[in-house]
């Protein structure tokens, strides 16, 4: 056997479900991270350490925002895998129907 074979049923049905499950799991993990403060509020309120703690807290906030987009991105990817598999099946059926029509009509 040569080439790459893709199980269209799996790609159309199971892969999107798995992507959605991973997206939901990832999103839940990010939500749990958001409940914990990143930074060092207990490090003091003045001086260099306070500035570093503030910067660390701000970077943690931005990290949570960025990571928060990954779960929905996984869900969108799963949906698009389903759409792609469906489109391939539709195109294949259309081309086979056209081929059958040409064979019956002797247009080849």
mmCIF file of C-alpha atoms in Angstrom, residues 36-82:
data_model
loop_
_atom_site.group_PDB
_atom_site.id
_atom_site.type_symbol
_atom_site.label_atom_id
_atom_site.label_comp_id
_atom_site.label_asym_id
_atom_site.label_seq_id
_atom_site.Cartn_x
_atom_site.Cartn_y
_atom_site.Cartn_z
ATOM 1 C CA UNK A 36 -4.982 31.781 41.169
ATOM 2 C CA UNK A 37 -3.113 35.044 41.282
ATOM 3 C CA UNK A 38 0.180 35.123 39.439
ATOM 4 C CA UNK A 39 2.703 37.383 41.034
ATOM 5 C CA UNK A 40 3.856 38.152 44.495
ATOM 6 C CA UNK A 41 1.514 40.488 46.330
ATOM 7 C CA UNK A 42 3.104 39.328 49.589
ATOM 8 C CA UNK A 43 6.559 40.396 48.411
ATOM 9 C CA UNK A 44 6.044 43.942 49.534
ATOM 10 C CA UNK A 45 4.415 47.064 48.219
ATOM 11 C CA UNK A 46 7.448 49.273 47.638
ATOM 12 C CA UNK A 47 10.788 49.163 45.939
ATOM 13 C CA UNK A 48 12.246 47.027 43.192
ATOM 14 C CA UNK A 49 10.589 43.778 44.318
ATOM 15 C CA UNK A 50 7.161 45.432 44.157
ATOM 16 C CA UNK A 51 7.856 46.564 40.574
ATOM 17 C CA UNK A 52 8.965 43.058 39.588
ATOM 18 C CA UNK A 53 5.925 41.502 41.299
ATOM 19 C CA UNK A 54 3.639 43.918 39.470
ATOM 20 C CA UNK A 55 5.240 43.097 36.111
ATOM 21 C CA UNK A 56 4.988 39.375 36.850
ATOM 22 C CA UNK A 57 1.314 39.730 37.749
ATOM 23 C CA UNK A 58 0.622 41.668 34.553
ATOM 24 C CA UNK A 59 2.448 39.107 32.410
ATOM 25 C CA UNK A 60 0.403 36.366 34.116
ATOM 26 C CA UNK A 61 -2.785 38.237 33.242
ATOM 27 C CA UNK A 62 -1.771 38.422 29.566
ATOM 28 C CA UNK A 63 -0.731 34.760 29.609
ATOM 29 C CA UNK A 64 -4.196 33.794 30.860
ATOM 30 C CA UNK A 65 -5.809 35.814 28.066
ATOM 31 C CA UNK A 66 -3.675 34.142 25.395
ATOM 32 C CA UNK A 67 -4.145 30.646 26.794
ATOM 33 C CA UNK A 68 -7.876 31.288 27.066
ATOM 34 C CA UNK A 69 -8.119 31.451 23.273
ATOM 35 C CA UNK A 70 -6.627 28.001 22.731
ATOM 36 C CA UNK A 71 -9.650 26.002 23.968
ATOM 37 C CA UNK A 72 -12.105 27.747 21.614
ATOM 38 C CA UNK A 73 -9.504 27.420 18.846
ATOM 39 C CA UNK A 74 -9.421 23.656 19.348
ATOM 40 C CA UNK A 75 -13.226 23.584 19.145
ATOM 41 C CA UNK A 76 -13.210 25.588 15.895
ATOM 42 C CA UNK A 77 -10.573 23.232 14.471
ATOM 43 C CA UNK A 78 -12.757 20.219 15.299
ATOM 44 C CA UNK A 79 -15.739 21.813 13.587
ATOM 45 C CA UNK A 80 -13.669 22.592 10.493
ATOM 46 C CA UNK A 81 -12.337 19.016 10.333
ATOM 47 C CA UNK A 82 -15.964 17.858 10.210
#
